[in-house]
mmCIF file of C-alpha atoms in Angstrom:
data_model
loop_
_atom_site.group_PDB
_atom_site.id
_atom_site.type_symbol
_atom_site.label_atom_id
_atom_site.label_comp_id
_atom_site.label_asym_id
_atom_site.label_seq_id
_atom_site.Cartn_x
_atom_site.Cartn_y
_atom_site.Cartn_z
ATOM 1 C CA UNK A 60 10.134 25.544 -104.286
ATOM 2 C CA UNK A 61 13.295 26.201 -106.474
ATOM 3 C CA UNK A 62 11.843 24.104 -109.662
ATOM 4 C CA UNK A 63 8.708 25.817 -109.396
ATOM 5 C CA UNK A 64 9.895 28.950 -108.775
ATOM 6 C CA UNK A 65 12.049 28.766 -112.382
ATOM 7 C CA UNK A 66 8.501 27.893 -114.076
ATOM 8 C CA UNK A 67 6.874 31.073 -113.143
ATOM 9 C CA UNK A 68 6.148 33.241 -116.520
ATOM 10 C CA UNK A 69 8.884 35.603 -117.293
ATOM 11 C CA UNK A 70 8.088 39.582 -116.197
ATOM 12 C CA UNK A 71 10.079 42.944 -116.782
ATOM 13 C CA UNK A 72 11.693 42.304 -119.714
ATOM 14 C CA UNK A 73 14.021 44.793 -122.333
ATOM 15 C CA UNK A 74 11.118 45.481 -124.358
ATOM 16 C CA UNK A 75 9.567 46.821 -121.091
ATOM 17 C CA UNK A 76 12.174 49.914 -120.744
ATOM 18 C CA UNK A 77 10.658 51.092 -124.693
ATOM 19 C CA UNK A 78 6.941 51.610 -123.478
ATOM 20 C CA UNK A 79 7.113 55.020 -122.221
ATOM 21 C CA UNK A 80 9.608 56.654 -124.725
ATOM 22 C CA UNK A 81 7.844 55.065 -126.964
ATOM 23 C CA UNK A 82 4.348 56.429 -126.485
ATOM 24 C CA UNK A 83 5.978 59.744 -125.708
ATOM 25 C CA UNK A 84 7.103 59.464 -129.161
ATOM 26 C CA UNK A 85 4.539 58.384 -130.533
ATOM 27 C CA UNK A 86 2.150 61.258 -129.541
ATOM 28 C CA UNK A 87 4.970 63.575 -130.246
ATOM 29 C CA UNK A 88 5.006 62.780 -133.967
ATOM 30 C CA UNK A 89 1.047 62.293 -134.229
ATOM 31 C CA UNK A 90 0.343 65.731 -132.593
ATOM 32 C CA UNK A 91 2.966 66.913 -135.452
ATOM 33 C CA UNK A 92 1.109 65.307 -138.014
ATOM 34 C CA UNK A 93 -2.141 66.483 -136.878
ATOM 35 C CA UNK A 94 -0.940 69.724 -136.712
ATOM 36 C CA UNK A 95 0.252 69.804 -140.171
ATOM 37 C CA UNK A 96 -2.666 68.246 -141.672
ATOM 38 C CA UNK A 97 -4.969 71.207 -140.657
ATOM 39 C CA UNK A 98 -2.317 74.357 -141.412
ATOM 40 C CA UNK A 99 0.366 72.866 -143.995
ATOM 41 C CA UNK A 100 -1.824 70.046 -146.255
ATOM 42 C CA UNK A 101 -4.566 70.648 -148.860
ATOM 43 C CA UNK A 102 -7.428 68.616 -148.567
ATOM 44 C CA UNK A 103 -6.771 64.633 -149.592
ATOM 45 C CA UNK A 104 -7.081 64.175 -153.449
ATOM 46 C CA UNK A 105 -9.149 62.227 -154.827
ATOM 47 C CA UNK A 106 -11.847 61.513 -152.194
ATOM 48 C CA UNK A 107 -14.893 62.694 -153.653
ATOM 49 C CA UNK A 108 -18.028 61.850 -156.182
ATOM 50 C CA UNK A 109 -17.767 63.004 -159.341
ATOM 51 C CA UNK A 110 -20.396 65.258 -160.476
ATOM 52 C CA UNK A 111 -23.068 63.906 -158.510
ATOM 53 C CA UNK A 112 -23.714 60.026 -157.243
ATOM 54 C CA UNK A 113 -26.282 58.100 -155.580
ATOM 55 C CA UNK A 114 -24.659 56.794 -152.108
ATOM 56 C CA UNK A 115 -26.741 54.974 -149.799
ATOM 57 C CA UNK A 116 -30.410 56.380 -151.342
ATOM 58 C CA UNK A 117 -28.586 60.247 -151.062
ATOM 59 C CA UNK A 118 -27.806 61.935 -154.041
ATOM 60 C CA UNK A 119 -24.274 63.665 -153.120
ATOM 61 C CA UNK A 120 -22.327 66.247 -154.834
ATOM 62 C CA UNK A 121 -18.359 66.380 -155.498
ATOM 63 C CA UNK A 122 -17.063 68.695 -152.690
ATOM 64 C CA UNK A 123 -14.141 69.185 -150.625
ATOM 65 C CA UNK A 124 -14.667 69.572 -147.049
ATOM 66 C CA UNK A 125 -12.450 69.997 -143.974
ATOM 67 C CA UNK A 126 -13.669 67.102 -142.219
ATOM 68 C CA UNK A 127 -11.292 65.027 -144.874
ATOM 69 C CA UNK A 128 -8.550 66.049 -142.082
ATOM 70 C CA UNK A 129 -10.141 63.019 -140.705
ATOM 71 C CA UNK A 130 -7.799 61.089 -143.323
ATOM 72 C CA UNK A 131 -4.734 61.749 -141.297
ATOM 73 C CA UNK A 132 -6.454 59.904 -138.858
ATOM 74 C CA UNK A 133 -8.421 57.397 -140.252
ATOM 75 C CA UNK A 134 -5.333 55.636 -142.200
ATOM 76 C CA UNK A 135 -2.790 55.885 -139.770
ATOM 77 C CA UNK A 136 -5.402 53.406 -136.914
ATOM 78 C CA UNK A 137 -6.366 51.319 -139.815
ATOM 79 C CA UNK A 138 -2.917 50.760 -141.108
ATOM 80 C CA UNK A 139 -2.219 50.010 -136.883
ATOM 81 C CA UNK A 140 -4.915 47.586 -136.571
ATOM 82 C CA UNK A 141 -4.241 45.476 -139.804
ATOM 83 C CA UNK A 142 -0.461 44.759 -138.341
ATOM 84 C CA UNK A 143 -1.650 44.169 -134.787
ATOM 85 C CA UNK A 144 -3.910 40.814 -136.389
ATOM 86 C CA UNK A 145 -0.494 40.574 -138.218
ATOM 87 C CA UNK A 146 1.331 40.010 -135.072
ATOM 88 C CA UNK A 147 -1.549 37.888 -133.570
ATOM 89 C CA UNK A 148 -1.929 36.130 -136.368
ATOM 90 C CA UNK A 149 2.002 35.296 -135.967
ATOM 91 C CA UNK A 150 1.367 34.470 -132.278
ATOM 92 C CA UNK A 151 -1.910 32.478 -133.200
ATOM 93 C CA UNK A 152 0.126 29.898 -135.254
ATOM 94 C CA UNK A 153 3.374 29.711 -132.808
ATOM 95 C CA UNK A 154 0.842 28.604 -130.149
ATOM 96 C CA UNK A 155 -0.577 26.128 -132.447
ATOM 97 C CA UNK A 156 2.629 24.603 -133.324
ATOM 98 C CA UNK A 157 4.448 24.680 -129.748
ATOM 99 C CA UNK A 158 1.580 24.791 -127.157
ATOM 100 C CA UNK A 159 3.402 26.890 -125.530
ATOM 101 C CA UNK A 160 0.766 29.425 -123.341
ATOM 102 C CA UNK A 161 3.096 32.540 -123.904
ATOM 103 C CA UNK A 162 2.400 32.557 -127.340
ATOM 104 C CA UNK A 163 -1.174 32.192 -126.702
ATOM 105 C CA UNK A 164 -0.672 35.397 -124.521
ATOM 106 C CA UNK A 165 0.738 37.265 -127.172
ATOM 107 C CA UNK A 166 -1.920 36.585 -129.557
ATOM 108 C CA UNK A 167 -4.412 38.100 -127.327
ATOM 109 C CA UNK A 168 -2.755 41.154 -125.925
ATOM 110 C CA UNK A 169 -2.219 41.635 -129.830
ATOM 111 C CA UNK A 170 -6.256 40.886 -130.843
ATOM 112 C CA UNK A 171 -6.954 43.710 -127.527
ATOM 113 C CA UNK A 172 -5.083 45.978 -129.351
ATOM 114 C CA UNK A 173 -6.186 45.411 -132.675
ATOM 115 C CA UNK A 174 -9.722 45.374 -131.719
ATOM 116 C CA UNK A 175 -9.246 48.973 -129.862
ATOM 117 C CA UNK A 176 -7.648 50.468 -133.538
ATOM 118 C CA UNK A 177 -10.588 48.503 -135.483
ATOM 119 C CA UNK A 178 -12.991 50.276 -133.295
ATOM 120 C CA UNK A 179 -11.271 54.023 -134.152
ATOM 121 C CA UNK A 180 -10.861 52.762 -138.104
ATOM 122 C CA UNK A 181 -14.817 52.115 -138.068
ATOM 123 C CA UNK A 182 -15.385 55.313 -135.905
ATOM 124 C CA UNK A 183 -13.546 57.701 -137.520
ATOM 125 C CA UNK A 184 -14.633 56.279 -141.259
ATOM 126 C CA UNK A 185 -18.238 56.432 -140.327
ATOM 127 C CA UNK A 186 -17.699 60.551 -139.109
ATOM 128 C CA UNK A 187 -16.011 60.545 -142.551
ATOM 129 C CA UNK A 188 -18.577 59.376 -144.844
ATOM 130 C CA UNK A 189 -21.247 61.049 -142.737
ATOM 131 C CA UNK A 190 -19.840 64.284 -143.142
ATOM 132 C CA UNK A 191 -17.831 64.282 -146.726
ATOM 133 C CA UNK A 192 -21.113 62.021 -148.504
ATOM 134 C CA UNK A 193 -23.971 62.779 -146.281
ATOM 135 C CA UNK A 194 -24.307 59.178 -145.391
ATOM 136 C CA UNK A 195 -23.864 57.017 -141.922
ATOM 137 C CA UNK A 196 -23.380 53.768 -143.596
ATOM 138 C CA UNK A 197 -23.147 52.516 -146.821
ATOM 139 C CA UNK A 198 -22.935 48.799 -147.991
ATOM 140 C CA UNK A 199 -20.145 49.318 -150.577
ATOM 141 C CA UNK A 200 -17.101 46.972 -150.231
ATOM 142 C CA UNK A 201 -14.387 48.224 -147.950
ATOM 143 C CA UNK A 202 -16.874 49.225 -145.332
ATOM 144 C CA UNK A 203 -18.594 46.150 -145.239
ATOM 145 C CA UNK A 204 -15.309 43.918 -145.567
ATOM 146 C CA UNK A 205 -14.426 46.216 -142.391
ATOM 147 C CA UNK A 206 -17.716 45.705 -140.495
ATOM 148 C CA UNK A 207 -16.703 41.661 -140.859
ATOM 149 C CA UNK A 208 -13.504 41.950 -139.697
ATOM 150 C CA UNK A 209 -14.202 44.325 -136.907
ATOM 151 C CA UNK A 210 -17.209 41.340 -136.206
ATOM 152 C CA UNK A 211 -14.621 38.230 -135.989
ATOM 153 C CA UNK A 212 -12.641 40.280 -133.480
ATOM 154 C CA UNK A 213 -15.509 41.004 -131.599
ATOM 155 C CA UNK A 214 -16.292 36.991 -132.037
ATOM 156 C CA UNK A 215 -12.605 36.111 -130.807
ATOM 157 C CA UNK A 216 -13.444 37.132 -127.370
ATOM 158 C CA UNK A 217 -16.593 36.318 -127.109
ATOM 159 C CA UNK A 218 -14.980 32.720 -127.921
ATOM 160 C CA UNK A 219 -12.456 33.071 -125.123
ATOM 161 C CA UNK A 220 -15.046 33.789 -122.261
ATOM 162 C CA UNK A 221 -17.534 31.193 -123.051
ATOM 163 C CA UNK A 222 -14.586 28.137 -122.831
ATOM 164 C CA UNK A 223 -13.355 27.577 -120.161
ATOM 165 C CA UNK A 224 -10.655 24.837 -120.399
ATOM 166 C CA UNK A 225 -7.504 26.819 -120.843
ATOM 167 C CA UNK A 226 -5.714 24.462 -123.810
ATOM 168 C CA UNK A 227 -8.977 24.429 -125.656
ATOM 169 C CA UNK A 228 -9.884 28.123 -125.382
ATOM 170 C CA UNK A 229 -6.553 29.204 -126.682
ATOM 171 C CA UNK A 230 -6.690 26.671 -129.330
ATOM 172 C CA UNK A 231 -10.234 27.968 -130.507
ATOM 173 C CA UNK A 232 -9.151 31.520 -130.311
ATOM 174 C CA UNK A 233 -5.543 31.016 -132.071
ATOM 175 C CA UNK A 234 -8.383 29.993 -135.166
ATOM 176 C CA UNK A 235 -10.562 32.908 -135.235
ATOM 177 C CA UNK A 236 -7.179 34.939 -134.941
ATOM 178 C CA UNK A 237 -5.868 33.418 -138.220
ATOM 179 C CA UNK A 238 -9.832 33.635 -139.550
ATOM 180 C CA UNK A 239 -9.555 37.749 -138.831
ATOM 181 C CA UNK A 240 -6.270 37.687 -140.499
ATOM 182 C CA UNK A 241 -7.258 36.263 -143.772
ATOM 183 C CA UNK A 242 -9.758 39.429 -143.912
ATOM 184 C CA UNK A 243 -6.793 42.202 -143.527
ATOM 185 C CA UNK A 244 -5.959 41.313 -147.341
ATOM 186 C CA UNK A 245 -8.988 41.570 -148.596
ATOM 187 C CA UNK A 246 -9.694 44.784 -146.643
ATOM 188 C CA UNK A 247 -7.069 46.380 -148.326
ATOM 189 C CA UNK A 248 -7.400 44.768 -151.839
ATOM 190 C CA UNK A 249 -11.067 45.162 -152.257
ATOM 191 C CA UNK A 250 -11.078 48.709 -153.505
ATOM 192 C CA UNK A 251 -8.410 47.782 -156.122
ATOM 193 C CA UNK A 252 -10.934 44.451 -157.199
ATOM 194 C CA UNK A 253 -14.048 45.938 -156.882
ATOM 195 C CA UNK A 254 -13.751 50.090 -157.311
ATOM 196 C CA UNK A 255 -15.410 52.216 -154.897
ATOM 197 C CA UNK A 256 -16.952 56.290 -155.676
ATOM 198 C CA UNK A 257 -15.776 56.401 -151.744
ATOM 199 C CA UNK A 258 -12.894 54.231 -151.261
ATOM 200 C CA UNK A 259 -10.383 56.245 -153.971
ATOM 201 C CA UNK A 260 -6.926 54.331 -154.488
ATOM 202 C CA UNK A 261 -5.623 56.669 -152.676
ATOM 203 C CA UNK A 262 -1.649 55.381 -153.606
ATOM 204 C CA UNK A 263 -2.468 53.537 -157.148
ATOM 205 C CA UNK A 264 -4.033 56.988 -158.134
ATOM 206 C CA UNK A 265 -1.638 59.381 -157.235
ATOM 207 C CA UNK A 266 -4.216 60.458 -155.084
ATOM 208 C CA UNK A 267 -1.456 62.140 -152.181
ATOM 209 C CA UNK A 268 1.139 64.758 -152.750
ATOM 210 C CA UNK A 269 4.373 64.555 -151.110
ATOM 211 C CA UNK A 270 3.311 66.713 -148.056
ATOM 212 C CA UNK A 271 0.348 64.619 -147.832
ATOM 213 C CA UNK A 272 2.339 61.732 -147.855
ATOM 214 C CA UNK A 273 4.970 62.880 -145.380
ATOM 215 C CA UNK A 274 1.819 63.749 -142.545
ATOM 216 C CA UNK A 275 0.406 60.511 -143.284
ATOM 217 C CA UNK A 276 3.912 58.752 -142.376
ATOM 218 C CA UNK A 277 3.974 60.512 -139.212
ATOM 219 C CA UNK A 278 0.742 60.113 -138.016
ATOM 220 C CA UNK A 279 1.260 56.016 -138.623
ATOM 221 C CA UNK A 280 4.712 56.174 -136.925
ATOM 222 C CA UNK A 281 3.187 57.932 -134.279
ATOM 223 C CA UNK A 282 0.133 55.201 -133.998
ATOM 224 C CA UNK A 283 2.330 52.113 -134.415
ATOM 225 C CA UNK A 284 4.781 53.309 -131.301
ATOM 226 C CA UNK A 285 1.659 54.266 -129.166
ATOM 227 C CA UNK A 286 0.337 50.437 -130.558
ATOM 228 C CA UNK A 287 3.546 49.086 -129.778
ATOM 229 C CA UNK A 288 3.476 50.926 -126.322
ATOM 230 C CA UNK A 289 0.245 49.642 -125.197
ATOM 231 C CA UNK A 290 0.819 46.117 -126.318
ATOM 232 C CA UNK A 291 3.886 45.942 -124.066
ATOM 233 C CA UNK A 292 2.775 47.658 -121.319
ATOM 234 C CA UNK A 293 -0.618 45.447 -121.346
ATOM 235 C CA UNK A 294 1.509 42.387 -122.402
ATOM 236 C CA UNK A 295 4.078 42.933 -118.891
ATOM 237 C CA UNK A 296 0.755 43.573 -116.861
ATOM 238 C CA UNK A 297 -1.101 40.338 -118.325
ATOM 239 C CA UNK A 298 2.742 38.456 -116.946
ATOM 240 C CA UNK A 299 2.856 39.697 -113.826
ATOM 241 C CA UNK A 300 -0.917 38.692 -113.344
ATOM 242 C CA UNK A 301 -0.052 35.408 -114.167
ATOM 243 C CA UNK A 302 3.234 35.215 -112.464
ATOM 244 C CA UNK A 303 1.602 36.123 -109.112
ATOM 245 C CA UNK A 304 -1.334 33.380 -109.805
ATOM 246 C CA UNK A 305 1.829 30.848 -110.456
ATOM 247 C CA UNK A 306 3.013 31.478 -106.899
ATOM 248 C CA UNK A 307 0.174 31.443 -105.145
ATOM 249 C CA UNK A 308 -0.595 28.202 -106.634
ATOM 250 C CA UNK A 309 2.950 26.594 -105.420
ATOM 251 C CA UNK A 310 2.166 28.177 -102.221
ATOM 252 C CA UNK A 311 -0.871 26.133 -102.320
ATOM 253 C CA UNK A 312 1.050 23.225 -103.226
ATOM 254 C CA UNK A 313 3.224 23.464 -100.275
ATOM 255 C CA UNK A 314 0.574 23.484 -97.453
#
């Protein structure tokens, strides 16, 4: 019972004690930068047509329109989700090396909470070109480099329910993980390599004033502790899960 017992997955780690200050914090400083995005900051430069443009079969006009508040937002998740693959990327190729089923763990819990902030990136940029360009979708680069990426995470999990032997499942997935990862680069690069009349370089250009600059930081702190937040709190609930299957399996043994 002893040597078993010292097997069981580890549970209620440091890390742990950081989840709810943490996400406390984290919506703290994101209902501060949302705040100061609609009374303190002018609209984001640099997001708009010039003169007039044909974007997805609609002619659209330069303009400057509230619902670019929706930048504040939109970054902040995006920027979230690209380092949560980072992580389970990280995670993805421990496992591979080691085996080792924590790591395997970790790569999920990190893909969960990437896929979540993909989801609000793809939301939130849809509301924006809808209501800044007059368009739902358009096929130009970032958006569709998105749409893939936001596909092989959706493709990740689909992989992990439909195999069932544990080693091989978490060896298939650890793949796709590094697959989606490979994608965050050229996500962010492809505006840069291929410019975009909606995808402005926002940074390259000068396209953000200080203030803007300064509610964008917040809002990203903010996201990142609420990420970091739910990937522990998710990460010590997946443990404990596991750590109570553990025992009732040496139970099992001992009968």
């Amino acid at each position: 019972m002893t040597d078993k017992t010292l097997k069981l997955p580890e549970a209620g780690q440091w890390p742990d004690k950081l989840v709810a200050p943490a996400l406390i914090a984290g919506a703290v400083l994101t209902t501060i930068g949302f705040l100061m995005a609609f009374f303190t900051v002018a609209p984001v430069g640099g997001a708009t047509v010039n003169g007039a443009e044909l974007i997805g079969d609609v002619m659209v006009s330069q303009k400057m329109l509230l619902s670019q508040k929706i930048f504040y937002f939109h970054m902040p998740v995006a920027i979230t989700s690209f380092l949560a693959l980072g992580f389970g990327c990280y995670y993805a190729v421990r496992f591979l090396m080691t085996k080792n089923r924590r790591f395997d763990t970790c790569s999920r819990i990190c893909l969960e909470i990437a896929l979540l902030f993909v989801v609000l990136t793809m939301i939130t940029g849809e509301m924006w070109t809808r209501f800044e360009w007059g368009v739902w979708w358009s096929w130009e680069p970032r958006l569709t480099t998105y749409l893939i990426l936001m596909l092989i995470v959706i493709a990740y999990f689909v992989l992990r329910s439909s195999v069932d032997e544990p080693e091989r499942r978490a060896t298939f997935a650890a793949v796709v993980a590094i697959i989606a990862t490979i994608d965050v680069p050229i996500c962010f690069m492809i505006t840069r390599l291929i410019p975009s009349s909606i995808h402005p370089v926002v940074l390259r250009e000068g396209g953000m004033s200080p203030e803007m600059g300064l509610c964008v930081g917040l809002c990203a702190l903010g996201m990142l502790l609420v990420g970091f937040a739910l990937y522990r709190a998710r990460f010590n609930q997946v443990r404990l899960t596991q750590r109570v299957d553990a025992l009732k399996e040496t139970l099992d043994d001992e009968r």
